[in-house]
Coordinates of C-alpha atoms in Angstrom, one line a residue:
Chain A
M1 CA 23.7 -111.8 -149.4
H2 CA 20.8 -112.1 -147.0
S3 CA 19.4 -108.7 -148.0
D4 CA 19.8 -109.6 -151.8
I5 CA 17.8 -112.6 -151.3
V6 CA 15.0 -110.5 -149.5
L7 CA 15.2 -107.9 -152.2
W8 CA 14.4 -110.5 -154.9
I9 CA 11.6 -112.0 -152.8
V10 CA 10.1 -108.6 -152.4
V11 CA 10.5 -107.9 -156.2
G12 CA 8.9 -111.3 -156.9
T13 CA 6.1 -110.6 -154.4
A14 CA 5.4 -106.9 -155.9
L15 CA 5.1 -108.5 -159.3
A16 CA 2.8 -111.0 -157.9
F17 CA 0.6 -108.2 -156.4
D18 CA 0.9 -106.4 -159.8
F19 CA -0.7 -109.7 -161.4
T20 CA -3.5 -109.8 -159.0
N21 CA -4.0 -106.0 -159.4
G22 CA -4.6 -106.5 -163.2
F23 CA -6.5 -109.8 -162.7
H24 CA -8.8 -108.0 -160.0
D25 CA -9.3 -104.8 -162.0
T26 CA -9.9 -106.4 -165.5
A27 CA -13.7 -105.9 -164.6
N28 CA -13.1 -102.0 -164.4
S29 CA -12.3 -101.9 -168.1
I30 CA -14.2 -104.5 -169.8
A31 CA -17.3 -105.5 -167.5
T32 CA -19.6 -103.2 -169.2
S33 CA -18.4 -103.7 -172.8
V34 CA -18.7 -107.6 -172.3
S35 CA -22.2 -107.6 -170.6
T36 CA -23.6 -105.3 -173.4
R37 CA -21.8 -107.4 -176.1
A38 CA -19.9 -104.6 -177.3
M39 CA -16.8 -106.9 -177.6
A40 CA -16.4 -110.6 -177.2
P41 CA -14.9 -111.6 -173.8
K42 CA -11.5 -112.9 -175.3
L43 CA -11.2 -109.8 -177.6
A44 CA -11.8 -107.5 -174.6
V45 CA -9.3 -109.0 -172.3
M46 CA -6.7 -109.1 -175.1
M47 CA -7.4 -105.3 -175.8
A48 CA -7.4 -104.5 -172.0
A49 CA -4.1 -106.4 -171.5
A50 CA -2.3 -104.7 -174.4
L51 CA -3.4 -101.3 -173.3
N52 CA -2.5 -101.9 -169.6
F53 CA 1.0 -102.8 -170.9
V54 CA 1.3 -99.5 -173.2
G55 CA -0.2 -97.5 -170.3
A56 CA 2.5 -98.7 -168.1
F57 CA 5.2 -97.0 -170.2
L58 CA 3.2 -93.6 -170.7
S59 CA 3.8 -91.8 -167.6
L60 CA 6.5 -92.6 -165.0
A61 CA 6.0 -89.4 -163.0
V62 CA 3.5 -91.0 -160.6
A63 CA 5.6 -94.1 -159.7
A64 CA 6.8 -94.4 -156.0
T65 CA 3.8 -92.4 -154.8
I66 CA 1.9 -95.3 -153.3
A67 CA 3.4 -95.2 -149.7
K68 CA 4.4 -91.5 -149.9
G69 CA 2.4 -89.7 -147.4
I70 CA 1.0 -92.7 -145.8
V71 CA 4.0 -94.0 -143.7
D72 CA 7.1 -92.4 -142.6
A73 CA 9.4 -92.9 -145.5
A74 CA 12.4 -93.5 -143.1
S75 CA 10.6 -96.3 -141.5
I76 CA 10.1 -98.4 -144.7
T77 CA 12.3 -101.6 -144.7
L78 CA 12.4 -104.5 -147.1
L79 CA 10.3 -106.6 -144.6
T80 CA 7.6 -103.9 -144.1
V81 CA 7.2 -103.8 -147.8
F82 CA 7.1 -107.5 -148.0
A83 CA 4.6 -107.8 -145.4
G84 CA 2.4 -105.0 -146.8
L85 CA 2.4 -106.7 -150.2
I86 CA 1.3 -110.0 -148.6
G87 CA -1.7 -108.2 -146.9
A88 CA -2.7 -106.6 -150.4
I89 CA -2.4 -110.0 -152.3
A90 CA -4.5 -111.8 -149.6
W91 CA -7.3 -109.1 -149.8
N92 CA -7.3 -109.2 -153.4
L93 CA -7.6 -112.9 -153.6
V94 CA -10.4 -113.0 -151.0
T95 CA -12.3 -110.4 -152.7
W96 CA -11.8 -112.0 -156.1
W97 CA -13.0 -115.2 -154.8
Q98 CA -16.2 -113.5 -153.5
G99 CA -16.6 -111.6 -156.8
L100 CA -16.4 -108.3 -155.1
P101 CA -14.7 -105.3 -156.7
S102 CA -12.4 -103.5 -154.2
S103 CA -9.5 -101.1 -154.4
S104 CA -6.1 -102.8 -154.9
S105 CA -4.4 -99.6 -154.1
H106 CA -6.3 -99.3 -150.8
A107 CA -5.3 -102.9 -150.0
L108 CA -1.6 -102.1 -150.6
I109 CA -1.8 -99.1 -148.4
G110 CA -3.8 -101.0 -145.7
G111 CA -0.9 -103.7 -145.8
M112 CA 1.8 -101.2 -145.6
V113 CA 0.0 -99.4 -142.6
G114 CA -0.5 -102.8 -140.7
A115 CA 3.2 -103.8 -141.1
T116 CA 4.4 -100.4 -140.3
L117 CA 2.3 -100.3 -137.2
V118 CA 3.8 -103.6 -135.9
A119 CA 7.3 -102.7 -136.9
Q120 CA 7.5 -99.0 -135.8
G121 CA 4.5 -98.1 -133.9
S122 CA 1.7 -95.7 -134.7
S123 CA 3.9 -92.6 -134.7
A124 CA 5.4 -93.8 -138.2
V125 CA 2.0 -94.0 -139.7
L126 CA 0.9 -90.5 -141.2
W127 CA -2.9 -90.4 -140.3
D128 CA -3.5 -87.1 -142.0
G129 CA -2.2 -88.7 -145.3
L130 CA -4.5 -91.7 -144.6
I131 CA -7.6 -89.5 -144.3
E132 CA -6.4 -87.4 -147.4
K133 CA -5.4 -90.4 -149.7
V134 CA -8.0 -93.1 -148.6
A135 CA -10.9 -92.0 -146.4
V136 CA -12.1 -88.9 -148.5
P137 CA -11.4 -90.4 -152.0
A138 CA -13.4 -93.5 -150.8
L139 CA -16.4 -91.3 -149.8
V140 CA -16.2 -88.9 -152.8
A141 CA -15.4 -91.4 -155.7
P142 CA -18.5 -93.6 -155.8
V143 CA -21.0 -91.0 -155.1
L144 CA -19.5 -88.5 -157.7
A145 CA -19.4 -91.3 -160.2
M146 CA -22.9 -92.4 -159.4
L147 CA -24.1 -88.8 -159.9
A148 CA -22.2 -88.2 -163.0
A149 CA -23.3 -91.5 -164.7
G150 CA -26.9 -90.9 -163.6
L151 CA -27.0 -87.5 -165.1
A152 CA -25.1 -88.6 -168.4
I153 CA -27.5 -91.5 -169.0
L154 CA -30.8 -89.3 -168.4
V155 CA -29.2 -86.8 -171.0
A156 CA -28.4 -89.6 -173.3
Y157 CA -32.0 -91.0 -173.1
R158 CA -33.5 -87.6 -173.6
I159 CA -31.2 -86.9 -176.8
I160 CA -31.9 -90.4 -178.3
G161 CA -35.7 -90.3 -177.6
R162 CA -37.5 -92.9 -179.5
Q163 CA -35.0 -93.8 -182.3
K164 CA -34.9 -97.5 -183.4
P165 CA -33.3 -99.5 -180.7
G166 CA -31.1 -101.6 -182.9
V167 CA -29.4 -98.5 -184.4
V168 CA -28.9 -96.9 -181.0
S169 CA -27.6 -100.2 -179.4
R170 CA -25.1 -100.6 -182.5
G171 CA -24.0 -97.0 -182.1
F172 CA -23.3 -97.1 -178.3
R173 CA -21.6 -100.4 -178.5
L174 CA -19.2 -98.6 -181.0
G175 CA -18.7 -95.9 -178.3
Q176 CA -17.8 -98.4 -175.6
L177 CA -14.9 -99.6 -177.7
A178 CA -13.4 -96.2 -177.3
S179 CA -14.4 -95.6 -173.6
S180 CA -13.3 -99.3 -172.7
A181 CA -9.9 -98.5 -174.4
L182 CA -9.6 -95.4 -172.7
F183 CA -10.2 -96.9 -169.3
S184 CA -7.7 -99.7 -169.9
L185 CA -4.9 -97.2 -170.9
S186 CA -5.6 -95.1 -167.9
H187 CA -5.5 -98.2 -165.5
G188 CA -2.1 -99.1 -167.0
T189 CA -0.7 -95.6 -166.4
N190 CA -1.8 -95.7 -162.7
D191 CA -1.6 -99.1 -161.3
A192 CA 1.4 -100.7 -163.0
Q193 CA 3.4 -97.7 -161.8
K194 CA 2.4 -98.4 -158.1
T195 CA 4.2 -101.7 -158.4
M196 CA 7.1 -99.9 -160.1
G197 CA 7.3 -97.4 -157.1
I198 CA 7.3 -100.4 -154.6
I199 CA 10.0 -102.1 -156.5
F200 CA 12.0 -98.9 -156.8
L201 CA 11.5 -98.3 -153.0
A202 CA 12.8 -101.9 -152.4
L203 CA 16.0 -101.2 -154.5
V204 CA 16.6 -97.8 -152.8
A205 CA 16.0 -99.3 -149.3
N206 CA 18.7 -102.1 -150.3
G207 CA 21.2 -99.7 -151.6
N208 CA 21.0 -101.0 -155.1
T209 CA 20.2 -97.5 -156.5
G210 CA 19.9 -93.9 -155.3
A211 CA 16.7 -92.2 -154.4
D212 CA 17.1 -89.7 -157.1
A213 CA 17.9 -92.3 -159.9
D214 CA 15.5 -93.1 -162.8
I215 CA 13.3 -96.2 -162.5
P216 CA 15.5 -99.0 -164.2
L217 CA 14.0 -100.4 -167.5
W218 CA 13.8 -103.9 -166.1
V219 CA 11.4 -102.7 -163.5
V220 CA 9.2 -100.9 -166.1
V221 CA 9.1 -103.8 -168.4
S222 CA 8.4 -106.4 -165.6
A223 CA 5.8 -104.3 -164.0
A224 CA 4.0 -103.7 -167.3
T225 CA 4.2 -107.5 -168.2
A226 CA 2.7 -108.7 -164.7
I227 CA -0.3 -106.4 -164.9
A228 CA -0.9 -107.1 -168.5
L229 CA -0.7 -110.8 -167.7
G230 CA -3.0 -110.4 -164.8
T231 CA -5.5 -108.5 -166.9
Y232 CA -5.4 -111.1 -169.7
F233 CA -6.1 -113.9 -167.3
G234 CA -9.2 -111.8 -166.0
G235 CA -11.0 -112.3 -162.8
W236 CA -14.3 -113.3 -164.4
R237 CA -16.0 -113.5 -161.0
I238 CA -15.7 -109.7 -160.6
V239 CA -16.5 -109.1 -164.4
R240 CA -19.8 -111.0 -163.7
T241 CA -20.6 -108.9 -160.6
M242 CA -19.8 -105.6 -162.3
G243 CA -21.3 -106.4 -165.6
S244 CA -24.6 -108.1 -164.8
R245 CA -25.1 -108.5 -161.2
I246 CA -25.4 -104.9 -160.1
I247 CA -27.6 -103.8 -162.9
K248 CA -28.7 -105.5 -166.2
M249 CA -27.4 -102.8 -168.5
D250 CA -28.2 -101.8 -172.1
P251 CA -25.4 -100.3 -174.4
A252 CA -26.2 -96.7 -173.6
Q253 CA -25.9 -97.4 -169.8
G254 CA -22.6 -99.0 -170.5
F255 CA -21.3 -96.2 -172.5
A256 CA -22.6 -93.6 -169.9
A257 CA -21.0 -95.4 -167.0
Q258 CA -17.6 -95.8 -168.8
G259 CA -17.7 -92.3 -170.1
A260 CA -18.7 -90.7 -166.8
G261 CA -16.3 -92.8 -164.9
A262 CA -13.3 -92.0 -167.2
A263 CA -14.3 -88.4 -166.8
V264 CA -14.2 -88.6 -162.9
I265 CA -10.8 -90.3 -162.9
L266 CA -9.2 -88.1 -165.4
S267 CA -10.5 -85.1 -163.8
A268 CA -9.2 -86.1 -160.3
S269 CA -5.9 -87.2 -162.0
H270 CA -5.6 -83.8 -163.5
V271 CA -5.7 -81.9 -160.1
G272 CA -3.8 -84.7 -158.3
F273 CA -6.7 -86.2 -156.4
P274 CA -6.3 -89.8 -155.9
L275 CA -9.5 -91.8 -156.6
S276 CA -9.8 -95.6 -156.8
T277 CA -10.7 -96.9 -160.5
T278 CA -12.7 -99.6 -158.9
H279 CA -14.8 -97.2 -156.6
V280 CA -15.4 -95.0 -159.6
M281 CA -16.6 -97.6 -161.9
S282 CA -18.8 -99.4 -159.5
G283 CA -20.2 -96.2 -158.4
A284 CA -20.8 -95.2 -162.2
I285 CA -22.4 -98.6 -162.9
M286 CA -24.9 -98.1 -160.0
G287 CA -25.7 -94.5 -161.1
A288 CA -26.4 -95.5 -164.6
G289 CA -28.9 -98.2 -163.3
A290 CA -30.4 -96.0 -160.6
A291 CA -31.1 -93.0 -162.9
K292 CA -33.3 -95.3 -165.2
R293 CA -35.2 -97.0 -162.2
L294 CA -34.0 -97.1 -158.5
S295 CA -35.2 -100.8 -158.3
A296 CA -33.1 -101.7 -161.5
V297 CA -30.1 -101.8 -159.1
R298 CA -29.7 -104.8 -156.9
W299 CA -28.9 -103.0 -153.7
G300 CA -28.0 -106.1 -151.8
V301 CA -25.1 -106.8 -154.1
A302 CA -24.3 -103.0 -154.0
G303 CA -24.3 -103.1 -150.1
N304 CA -21.9 -106.1 -150.1
I305 CA -19.5 -104.1 -152.3
V306 CA -19.6 -101.1 -150.0
V307 CA -18.9 -103.4 -147.1
A308 CA -15.8 -105.0 -148.9
W309 CA -14.7 -101.3 -149.5
I310 CA -14.9 -100.5 -145.8
L311 CA -13.2 -103.8 -144.7
T312 CA -10.3 -103.3 -147.2
L313 CA -8.0 -101.2 -145.1
P314 CA -8.5 -103.0 -141.7
C315 CA -8.5 -106.4 -143.2
S316 CA -5.3 -106.0 -145.5
A317 CA -3.6 -104.0 -142.5
A318 CA -4.3 -107.0 -140.2
V319 CA -2.9 -109.4 -142.7
G320 CA 0.2 -107.1 -143.2
A321 CA 0.7 -106.8 -139.5
F322 CA 0.4 -110.7 -138.9
T323 CA 2.7 -111.3 -141.8
Y324 CA 5.3 -108.7 -140.3
G325 CA 4.8 -110.4 -136.8
V326 CA 5.6 -113.9 -138.5
V327 CA 8.5 -112.8 -140.5
S328 CA 10.2 -110.9 -137.7
I329 CA 10.1 -114.2 -135.5
F330 CA 13.0 -115.3 -137.8
G331 CA 15.0 -112.1 -137.4
D332 CA 15.9 -109.5 -140.3
G333 CA 17.4 -112.1 -142.7
S334 CA 15.9 -113.9 -145.5
V335 CA 14.5 -116.9 -143.6
G336 CA 11.1 -115.1 -142.5
P337 CA 10.2 -113.9 -146.2
I338 CA 11.1 -117.4 -147.5
V339 CA 8.8 -119.2 -145.0
V340 CA 6.0 -116.9 -145.6
A341 CA 6.2 -116.7 -149.3
S342 CA 6.5 -120.5 -149.6
G343 CA 3.6 -121.0 -147.2
L344 CA 1.4 -118.6 -149.3
L345 CA 2.4 -120.3 -152.5
L346 CA 1.7 -123.8 -151.0
A347 CA -1.8 -122.6 -149.7
L348 CA -2.5 -121.1 -153.1
L349 CA -1.5 -124.3 -154.9
A350 CA -3.6 -126.5 -152.7
F351 CA -6.6 -124.1 -153.1
F352 CA -6.4 -124.1 -156.9
V353 CA -5.8 -127.7 -157.2
R354 CA -8.9 -128.5 -155.0
K355 CA -10.9 -125.9 -157.0
A356 CA -9.7 -127.4 -160.4
R357 CA -10.8 -130.9 -159.3
R358 CA -14.4 -129.5 -158.4
A359 CA -15.2 -127.0 -161.1
P360 CA -13.1 -124.7 -163.4
E361 CA -14.0 -121.1 -163.7
V362 CA -15.9 -120.6 -166.9
V363 CA -14.8 -117.8 -169.1
P364 CA -18.0 -116.2 -170.8
A365 CA -18.4 -117.3 -174.5
Chain B
M1 CA -10.3 -73.4 -148.2
I2 CA -8.8 -76.3 -146.3
L3 CA -10.9 -78.5 -144.1
G4 CA -8.5 -80.5 -141.9
V5 CA -6.2 -82.2 -144.3
V6 CA -8.4 -82.0 -147.4
E7 CA -8.4 -79.2 -149.7
L8 CA -12.0 -78.4 -150.4
G9 CA -11.4 -76.3 -153.5
Q10 CA -9.7 -79.3 -155.1
I11 CA -12.7 -81.5 -154.3
F12 CA -15.2 -78.9 -155.7
E13 CA -13.1 -78.7 -158.9
V14 CA -13.0 -82.4 -159.3
I15 CA -16.8 -82.6 -158.8
W16 CA -17.8 -79.9 -161.2
V17 CA -15.2 -80.9 -164.0
S18 CA -16.3 -84.5 -163.7
L19 CA -20.0 -83.8 -163.9
V20 CA -19.4 -81.5 -166.9
C21 CA -17.1 -83.7 -168.7
G22 CA -19.0 -86.9 -167.9
V23 CA -22.3 -85.5 -169.1
G24 CA -20.7 -83.7 -172.0
I25 CA -18.8 -86.8 -173.4
T26 CA -22.0 -88.7 -173.3
A27 CA -24.1 -86.1 -174.7
A28 CA -21.6 -85.5 -177.5
F29 CA -21.7 -89.3 -178.5
S30 CA -25.6 -89.5 -178.1
F31 CA -25.8 -86.8 -180.7
V32 CA -23.5 -88.9 -183.0
V33 CA -26.1 -91.9 -182.4
L34 CA -29.1 -89.6 -182.9
G35 CA -27.5 -88.2 -186.2
L36 CA -26.7 -91.4 -187.6
A37 CA -30.2 -92.9 -186.8
R38 CA -31.9 -89.9 -188.5
Y39 CA -29.5 -89.7 -191.4
V40 CA -30.5 -93.4 -192.3
D41 CA -34.1 -92.5 -192.2
S42 CA -34.0 -89.2 -193.8
H43 CA -33.7 -88.0 -197.5
G44 CA -32.3 -84.8 -199.4
G45 CA -31.3 -81.7 -197.3
V46 CA -32.4 -83.0 -194.1
R47 CA -30.3 -86.1 -194.4
L48 CA -27.4 -84.0 -194.9
A49 CA -28.0 -81.8 -191.9
W50 CA -28.3 -84.9 -189.7
G51 CA -25.1 -86.2 -191.3
A52 CA -23.4 -82.8 -190.5
M53 CA -24.6 -82.9 -187.0
A54 CA -23.3 -86.5 -186.3
L55 CA -20.0 -85.6 -187.8
T56 CA -19.7 -82.4 -185.7
A57 CA -20.7 -84.3 -182.5
F58 CA -18.2 -87.1 -183.4
A59 CA -15.3 -84.5 -183.8
I60 CA -16.3 -83.1 -180.3
F61 CA -16.2 -86.8 -179.0
V62 CA -12.9 -87.4 -180.5
A63 CA -11.4 -84.2 -179.1
G64 CA -12.6 -85.3 -175.7
V65 CA -10.7 -88.7 -176.1
V66 CA -7.6 -86.8 -177.2
L67 CA -8.0 -84.4 -174.3
A68 CA -8.2 -87.4 -172.0
V69 CA -5.1 -89.1 -173.4
Q70 CA -3.2 -86.0 -173.0
I71 CA -4.2 -85.7 -169.5
M72 CA -3.1 -89.1 -168.9
L73 CA 0.3 -88.3 -170.4
T74 CA 1.0 -85.3 -168.3
K75 CA -0.4 -86.3 -165.0
G76 CA 1.9 -86.2 -162.1
G77 CA 4.4 -84.4 -164.1

């Protein structure tokens, strides 16, 4: 009975994380299209939400890989999963509030590592996996995307030459519809499945299903719905940062950033090298700006984003570790998760009520 | 070649494929835009040639998108 209550709290928390993931990463798909006016903001989030939903159903093979190779699978319990999710949600909310694009996957990995460190000690953390899945991709992704987008926009400008700006802008805006759609679909196939994997892990850990069983349909549908809803409600603060605060971009730059970004992500996917969509897209936007003129990039904003990337793992790990510490005070039962989840919900409620009284977040017209 | 826990060959493959595909897909669509812009301003046979170039570049762009979706569908499988 106790473990069933814990299971459902973990499932609810995983879906809440999925929502923040969609909310946080809306910017990756639509920021460039919105800022170059290729699409109206409302239409852009609707398309991104729909394609994230569809993408979640496309390829279930990568589900359940998020914690694999990062922590010892035998050490995973419902409470460590819960604490890891809280760490990830907390970091996603903090970076959203600051308008900083950061990796939700790295936040989740950080949360899981922190909780596992406190629960089982450092021997349960697979440090090699952490280097392979987090550290190296975090270095490679932005630099590679920056290079690819920089080269792409230089080639595009050379091909276009001195054509009429109006025709060129309209053409690239149309191209952005395709590249934005591709990005949203790709995001759905990646990120919704991480939540499916987490819920599936929880079901296996609780004995509700076997490790070799298929992922239940309700898990797929609920994860797809949560990420689509999160995307629809879009984190406009991050959209603003990625769309107009890093560089002021023209439609050709927007298309080059999205096209090169998609090429980097899909090439990496193809060989099984995990790259963060957020790191790739941020790097691509910087590259598309820097190739035109180095001073076109607001390096102060870019520096803040890089600092957030560096802090993602340790900060979410710290919250995950702290959460596990608090939860374990109450023993193995459901009291700890109930106390922490209620506390977090109350804190969020108080925060948003206070914020709503001051000034509501404005959705771009 | 493996450096520590990271396979360098895999990283180099990601780097060169990303650069070729990223630049390639942008270049293809740039030719679509160039072809359309010149098509609007030209006449006669030249106009047809620009139109044909735009169509060919568009076909390459669409093929790239289809390949991308196929990679999405088969990844991790």
